[in-house]
Amino acid sequence: MINADTKICCLIGNPVEHSLSPLIHNAGYQALGINYAYVSFRVSDIKRAIEGIRGLGIRGASVTIPHKVSAIKYIDKIDPPAGEIGAVNTIVNDDGVLTGYNTDDDGALKALEEVTTLGGKKAVLIGSGGAASAIAVGLKAKGVKLVVLNRTEDKAIKLAEKVNAEGFGSLKKLSEISSADILINTTPVGMLPKTGRSITPKDLLHNRLTVFDIVYNPKDTRLLIEARERGCAVVYGYKMLLYQAARQFELFTGLKAPLAAMESALTQALKGGRDATHFDRR
Ligand code: ATR
């Protein structure tokens, strides 16, 4: 029941229409029976949106494309890993003091660590955008040897320099996968509606590899299907979506996230073929 005591959390981004975040967070509030509600705001002016968070006493916000970098200018404090990543996907309002966090790195690491250990492993990371940056910072902190590959080589070089990666290059260097333990796709390639695509040729996949595709719609991307056929362990993109939301939930409420209820709402929506896009990842 929404009433005068309801604490409001929200998503700010553009577009937000197809985001699964309201579904995941509200499923969590319902499971715990707490007086919270989560809504979406399509926002073009991030400065005024953040003033609105202060003015209305909104408890917390998830921040998505295109505001994850620009939001930093308007908050009061930043959690150090988010500062290193250079982007926030979460804002928590403690009595008017706004702190920015990034839960993408933790979400990705938790999803990966369910399937493999990380320390000392070699990972090939494909892509150099916002998600790649968060994952790269997280992997380096875990002692992973990292090779960053991207369609636009300059961006791979920049990200590799930023995180002190062991290697970088264009997509011509995909043969690096043959000596890798972990392969991560952070690009939208393979996402609905163009599901038949994968950047990595199937014959480069080998059975010592763990393959993580952050695309979650469809759950089984071409990359993950081919990885399984080649005997690789696989990590589903929806797990990262779930775990980054669960950490946000804990930051917003101070309570342990009810993962089973949140996961069930998410997987049911994905099964129902909800039209979620890469840009509405959270
Ligand atoms: P996000 O914040 O979701 O990571 P992003 O910052 O727009 O999104 O980054 C998207 C990444 O996917 C980029 O590395 C992009 O490569 P470029 O730097 O060359 O643009 C990569 N990408 C997008 N479409 C791609 C495609 N069709 N083939 C290969 N890489 C692609």
Short mmCIF file of C-alpha atoms and ligand atoms in Angstrom, two decimals:
data_model
loop_
_atom_site.label_atom_id
_atom_site.label_comp_id
_atom_site.label_asym_id
_atom_site.label_seq_id
_atom_site.Cartn_x
_atom_site.Cartn_y
_atom_site.Cartn_z
CA MET A 1 0.00 0.00 0.00
CA ILE A 2 1.43 3.34 -1.01
CA ASN A 3 0.88 5.99 1.69
CA ALA A 4 2.53 9.04 3.24
CA ASP A 5 5.36 6.91 4.68
CA THR A 6 6.30 5.20 1.43
CA LYS A 7 9.98 5.58 0.56
CA ILE A 8 10.50 6.22 -3.13
CA CYS A 9 13.39 4.88 -5.21
CA CYS A 10 13.70 5.43 -8.91
CA LEU A 11 15.48 4.90 -12.18
CA ILE A 12 16.79 7.91 -14.04
CA GLY A 13 17.89 7.46 -17.64
CA ASN A 14 16.81 7.94 -21.20
CA PRO A 15 15.21 5.80 -22.49
CA VAL A 16 13.78 3.88 -19.52
CA GLU A 17 10.52 2.52 -20.89
CA HIS A 18 11.59 -1.10 -21.24
CA SER A 19 13.80 -1.31 -18.18
CA LEU A 20 13.40 -4.34 -15.92
CA SER A 21 14.65 -2.48 -12.84
CA PRO A 22 11.19 -1.45 -11.52
CA LEU A 23 10.09 -5.07 -11.74
CA ILE A 24 13.15 -6.45 -9.94
CA HIS A 25 13.19 -3.85 -7.14
CA ASN A 26 9.43 -3.86 -6.52
CA ALA A 27 9.46 -7.69 -6.38
CA GLY A 28 12.07 -7.35 -3.62
CA TYR A 29 10.01 -4.80 -1.66
CA GLN A 30 6.93 -7.01 -1.90
CA ALA A 31 8.83 -10.11 -0.80
CA LEU A 32 10.01 -8.33 2.36
CA GLY A 33 6.73 -6.46 2.89
CA ILE A 34 8.50 -3.09 3.21
CA ASN A 35 6.94 0.27 2.42
CA TYR A 36 9.04 1.18 -0.61
CA ALA A 37 8.09 1.81 -4.22
CA TYR A 38 10.34 2.03 -7.30
CA VAL A 39 9.42 4.10 -10.35
CA SER A 40 11.09 5.14 -13.61
CA PHE A 41 11.82 8.68 -14.75
CA ARG A 42 12.80 9.47 -18.28
CA VAL A 43 15.29 12.28 -17.72
CA SER A 44 16.98 14.61 -20.16
CA ASP A 45 18.38 17.14 -17.65
CA ILE A 46 20.40 15.21 -15.07
CA LYS A 47 21.22 18.30 -12.97
CA ARG A 48 17.56 19.08 -12.38
CA ALA A 49 16.74 15.41 -11.81
CA ILE A 50 19.34 15.25 -9.03
CA GLU A 51 17.97 18.48 -7.52
CA GLY A 52 14.63 16.67 -7.60
CA ILE A 53 16.06 13.72 -5.64
CA ARG A 54 17.14 16.18 -2.92
CA GLY A 55 13.99 18.28 -3.09
CA LEU A 56 11.57 15.38 -2.90
CA GLY A 57 13.59 13.29 -0.46
CA ILE A 58 13.79 10.36 -2.86
CA ARG A 59 15.72 7.64 -1.00
CA GLY A 60 17.76 6.26 -3.87
CA ALA A 61 18.18 6.21 -7.61
CA SER A 62 19.54 3.82 -10.19
CA VAL A 63 21.28 5.78 -12.90
CA THR A 64 21.53 4.53 -16.45
CA ILE A 65 22.53 5.64 -19.93
CA PRO A 66 23.27 8.45 -20.73
CA HIS A 67 23.74 9.91 -17.22
CA LYS A 68 26.20 7.60 -15.48
CA VAL A 69 29.21 9.85 -15.99
CA SER A 70 27.58 13.30 -15.86
CA ALA A 71 25.71 12.50 -12.61
CA ILE A 72 29.04 12.61 -10.74
CA LYS A 73 29.16 16.41 -11.04
CA TYR A 74 25.96 16.88 -9.03
CA ILE A 75 26.38 14.49 -6.10
CA ASP A 76 28.19 15.14 -2.79
CA LYS A 77 30.34 12.05 -2.31
CA ILE A 78 31.54 9.14 -4.38
CA ASP A 79 32.39 5.63 -3.31
CA PRO A 80 36.08 5.09 -4.29
CA PRO A 81 35.57 2.20 -6.78
CA ALA A 82 32.92 4.26 -8.61
CA GLY A 83 35.43 7.13 -8.76
CA GLU A 84 37.98 4.78 -10.30
CA ILE A 85 35.45 3.49 -12.85
CA GLY A 86 34.46 7.08 -13.59
CA ALA A 87 30.72 6.36 -13.54
CA VAL A 88 27.91 5.90 -11.00
CA ASN A 89 24.89 3.66 -11.51
CA THR A 90 23.49 4.28 -8.02
CA ILE A 91 22.77 7.33 -5.85
CA VAL A 92 21.84 7.02 -2.17
CA ASN A 93 20.24 9.96 -0.35
CA ASP A 94 21.12 10.07 3.36
CA ASP A 95 19.23 13.06 4.74
CA GLY A 96 20.13 15.24 1.79
CA VAL A 97 23.71 13.98 1.35
CA LEU A 98 23.94 12.19 -2.01
CA THR A 99 26.55 9.44 -2.44
CA GLY A 100 27.31 7.77 -5.76
CA TYR A 101 28.16 4.08 -6.12
CA ASN A 102 28.76 1.70 -8.98
CA THR A 103 27.28 -1.77 -8.49
CA ASP A 104 28.06 -3.06 -12.00
CA ASP A 105 31.54 -4.28 -11.08
CA ASP A 106 30.33 -6.21 -8.03
CA GLY A 107 27.38 -7.58 -9.99
CA ALA A 108 29.63 -8.88 -12.76
CA LEU A 109 32.22 -10.30 -10.36
CA LYS A 110 29.60 -12.09 -8.29
CA ALA A 111 28.09 -13.65 -11.43
CA LEU A 112 31.54 -14.79 -12.59
CA GLU A 113 32.65 -16.07 -9.19
CA GLU A 114 29.67 -18.41 -9.04
CA VAL A 115 31.31 -20.29 -11.91
CA THR A 116 35.08 -19.70 -11.67
CA THR A 117 37.84 -18.38 -9.42
CA LEU A 118 39.49 -15.17 -10.63
CA GLY A 119 42.92 -14.61 -9.02
CA GLY A 120 45.79 -15.17 -11.48
CA LYS A 121 43.45 -15.97 -14.40
CA LYS A 122 43.75 -14.39 -17.86
CA ALA A 123 40.63 -12.67 -19.17
CA VAL A 124 39.84 -11.28 -22.61
CA LEU A 125 37.35 -8.43 -22.35
CA ILE A 126 35.55 -7.45 -25.57
CA GLY A 127 34.28 -3.85 -25.65
CA SER A 128 35.47 -0.63 -24.02
CA GLY A 129 32.29 1.22 -23.02
CA GLY A 130 30.83 1.94 -19.59
CA ALA A 131 30.09 -1.66 -18.66
CA ALA A 132 33.53 -2.81 -19.81
CA SER A 133 35.15 -0.12 -17.68
CA ALA A 134 33.34 -1.24 -14.51
CA ILE A 135 34.14 -4.89 -15.15
CA ALA A 136 37.79 -4.13 -15.99
CA VAL A 137 38.31 -2.25 -12.70
CA GLY A 138 36.68 -5.12 -10.78
CA LEU A 139 38.75 -7.81 -12.51
CA LYS A 140 42.05 -5.99 -11.97
CA ALA A 141 41.24 -5.60 -8.27
CA LYS A 142 40.86 -9.39 -8.14
CA GLY A 143 44.31 -9.96 -9.66
CA VAL A 144 43.11 -10.98 -13.13
CA LYS A 145 45.47 -10.53 -16.10
CA LEU A 146 43.44 -8.53 -18.55
CA VAL A 147 43.45 -8.10 -22.34
CA VAL A 148 41.04 -5.43 -23.62
CA LEU A 149 39.87 -5.77 -27.24
CA ASN A 150 37.52 -3.36 -29.01
CA ARG A 151 36.19 -2.55 -32.49
CA THR A 152 37.65 0.94 -32.06
CA GLU A 153 41.21 0.25 -30.96
CA ASP A 154 41.78 3.73 -29.47
CA LYS A 155 39.11 3.10 -26.86
CA ALA A 156 40.69 -0.24 -25.96
CA ILE A 157 44.03 1.53 -25.48
CA LYS A 158 42.45 4.17 -23.23
CA LEU A 159 40.68 1.61 -21.06
CA ALA A 160 43.79 -0.62 -20.89
CA GLU A 161 45.87 2.36 -19.74
CA LYS A 162 43.28 3.39 -17.20
CA VAL A 163 43.18 -0.01 -15.48
CA ASN A 164 46.77 -1.03 -16.19
CA ALA A 165 45.74 -4.03 -18.31
CA GLU A 166 48.33 -6.50 -19.57
CA GLY A 167 47.19 -6.18 -23.19
CA PHE A 168 44.88 -4.44 -25.63
CA GLY A 169 44.02 -4.37 -29.31
CA SER A 170 41.39 -4.35 -32.01
CA LEU A 171 39.11 -7.31 -32.74
CA LYS A 172 41.88 -8.64 -34.99
CA LYS A 173 43.52 -9.94 -31.81
CA LEU A 174 40.74 -12.37 -30.88
CA SER A 175 43.32 -15.20 -31.05
CA GLU A 176 44.30 -14.03 -27.50
CA ILE A 177 41.32 -16.17 -26.46
CA SER A 178 43.29 -19.35 -27.12
CA SER A 179 45.48 -18.71 -24.04
CA ALA A 180 42.71 -17.14 -21.90
CA ASP A 181 40.70 -18.63 -19.02
CA ILE A 182 37.82 -16.15 -19.21
CA LEU A 183 36.06 -14.39 -22.11
CA ILE A 184 33.62 -11.54 -21.48
CA ASN A 185 31.44 -9.86 -24.10
CA THR A 186 30.39 -6.36 -22.99
CA THR A 187 29.08 -5.23 -26.40
CA PRO A 188 25.43 -5.38 -27.46
CA VAL A 189 26.25 -7.87 -30.23
CA GLY A 190 23.87 -10.86 -29.97
CA MET A 191 21.08 -8.89 -28.30
CA LEU A 192 17.49 -8.95 -29.54
CA PRO A 193 16.45 -8.45 -32.29
CA LYS A 194 19.77 -9.38 -33.98
CA THR A 195 20.23 -12.58 -32.01
CA GLY A 196 22.16 -14.53 -34.65
CA ARG A 197 25.36 -12.55 -34.20
CA SER A 198 28.51 -13.15 -32.19
CA ILE A 199 31.88 -11.40 -32.36
CA THR A 200 33.86 -14.49 -31.40
CA PRO A 201 34.27 -17.27 -33.98
CA LYS A 202 33.13 -20.58 -32.50
CA ASP A 203 36.45 -22.31 -33.22
CA LEU A 204 38.26 -19.93 -30.83
CA LEU A 205 36.19 -21.23 -27.91
CA HIS A 206 37.92 -24.01 -25.96
CA ASN A 207 36.89 -26.15 -23.02
CA ARG A 208 39.16 -24.46 -20.44
CA LEU A 209 37.28 -21.21 -20.98
CA THR A 210 34.55 -19.58 -18.89
CA VAL A 211 32.39 -17.41 -21.17
CA PHE A 212 30.36 -14.49 -19.78
CA ASP A 213 28.00 -12.53 -22.04
CA ILE A 214 26.51 -9.44 -20.39
CA VAL A 215 23.71 -9.43 -22.97
CA TYR A 216 20.72 -10.88 -21.10
CA ASN A 217 17.99 -10.69 -23.71
CA PRO A 218 17.86 -13.39 -25.00
CA LYS A 219 19.18 -15.40 -22.04
CA ASP A 220 20.89 -17.79 -24.44
CA THR A 221 22.88 -15.66 -26.85
CA ARG A 222 24.63 -17.19 -29.83
CA LEU A 223 27.95 -16.76 -27.98
CA LEU A 224 26.71 -18.70 -24.94
CA ILE A 225 25.08 -21.44 -27.05
CA GLU A 226 28.29 -21.96 -29.00
CA ALA A 227 30.35 -21.78 -25.80
CA ARG A 228 28.31 -24.61 -24.30
CA GLU A 229 28.65 -26.64 -27.49
CA ARG A 230 32.44 -26.26 -27.22
CA GLY A 231 32.47 -27.41 -23.58
CA CYS A 232 32.97 -23.99 -21.92
CA ALA A 233 31.46 -22.98 -18.59
CA VAL A 234 28.97 -20.13 -19.13
CA VAL A 235 27.82 -17.10 -17.10
CA TYR A 236 24.47 -15.55 -18.02
CA GLY A 237 24.06 -11.80 -18.43
CA TYR A 238 20.86 -11.73 -16.40
CA LYS A 239 22.87 -12.71 -13.32
CA MET A 240 24.85 -9.47 -13.53
CA LEU A 241 21.60 -7.51 -13.89
CA LEU A 242 20.22 -9.32 -10.84
CA TYR A 243 23.28 -8.89 -8.63
CA GLN A 244 23.85 -5.23 -9.44
CA ALA A 245 20.18 -4.60 -8.58
CA ALA A 246 20.48 -6.63 -5.37
CA ARG A 247 23.38 -4.48 -4.17
CA GLN A 248 21.36 -1.34 -4.99
CA PHE A 249 18.45 -2.78 -3.03
CA GLU A 250 20.73 -3.25 -0.02
CA LEU A 251 22.10 0.29 -0.33
CA PHE A 252 18.57 1.73 -0.56
CA THR A 253 16.94 -0.30 2.21
CA GLY A 254 19.77 -1.44 4.49
CA LEU A 255 18.24 -4.94 4.26
CA LYS A 256 19.50 -8.13 2.68
CA ALA A 257 18.02 -8.45 -0.81
CA PRO A 258 15.52 -11.30 -1.26
CA LEU A 259 17.38 -12.75 -4.23
CA ALA A 260 15.01 -15.62 -5.02
CA ALA A 261 11.99 -13.31 -5.39
CA MET A 262 13.95 -10.78 -7.44
CA GLU A 263 15.42 -13.49 -9.68
CA SER A 264 12.06 -15.12 -10.26
CA ALA A 265 10.45 -11.80 -11.32
CA LEU A 266 13.36 -11.17 -13.69
CA THR A 267 13.48 -14.61 -15.30
CA GLN A 268 9.69 -14.67 -15.75
CA ALA A 269 9.83 -11.32 -17.55
CA LEU A 270 12.65 -12.54 -19.78
CA LYS A 271 10.77 -15.76 -20.56
CA GLY A 272 7.74 -13.71 -21.45
CA GLY A 273 9.95 -12.06 -24.08
CA ARG A 274 9.76 -8.57 -22.58
CA ASP A 275 11.22 -6.13 -24.98
CA ALA A 276 14.17 -5.09 -22.83
CA THR A 277 17.07 -3.62 -24.72
CA HIS A 278 20.77 -3.29 -24.04
CA PHE A 279 20.27 0.38 -23.32
CA ASP A 280 17.77 -0.39 -20.60
CA ARG A 281 20.11 -2.76 -18.89
CA ARG A 282 19.11 -1.69 -15.43
P1 ATR B 1 27.78 0.30 -22.33
O1 ATR B 1 27.76 1.45 -21.36
O2 ATR B 1 26.54 -0.52 -22.29
O3 ATR B 1 29.03 -0.53 -22.20
P2 ATR B 1 28.74 1.79 -24.60
O4 ATR B 1 29.49 2.67 -23.66
O5 ATR B 1 27.96 2.41 -25.70
O6 ATR B 1 27.71 0.92 -23.80
O7 ATR B 1 29.74 0.70 -25.21
C1 ATR B 1 29.38 -0.21 -26.18
C2 ATR B 1 30.60 -1.09 -26.56
O8 ATR B 1 30.15 -2.06 -27.51
C3 ATR B 1 31.71 -0.32 -27.24
O9 ATR B 1 32.95 -0.90 -26.88
C4 ATR B 1 31.43 -0.55 -28.74
O10 ATR B 1 32.56 -0.51 -29.58
P3 ATR B 1 33.10 0.90 -30.19
O11 ATR B 1 33.91 1.52 -29.11
O12 ATR B 1 33.89 0.51 -31.38
O13 ATR B 1 31.86 1.69 -30.56
C5 ATR B 1 30.93 -1.97 -28.70
N1 ATR B 1 30.07 -2.28 -29.86
C6 ATR B 1 28.83 -1.83 -30.10
N2 ATR B 1 28.33 -2.36 -31.24
C7 ATR B 1 29.31 -3.18 -31.74
C8 ATR B 1 29.41 -4.02 -32.89
N3 ATR B 1 28.41 -4.14 -33.78
N4 ATR B 1 30.55 -4.72 -33.07
C9 ATR B 1 31.58 -4.62 -32.19
N5 ATR B 1 31.55 -3.85 -31.07
C10 ATR B 1 30.42 -3.14 -30.85
#
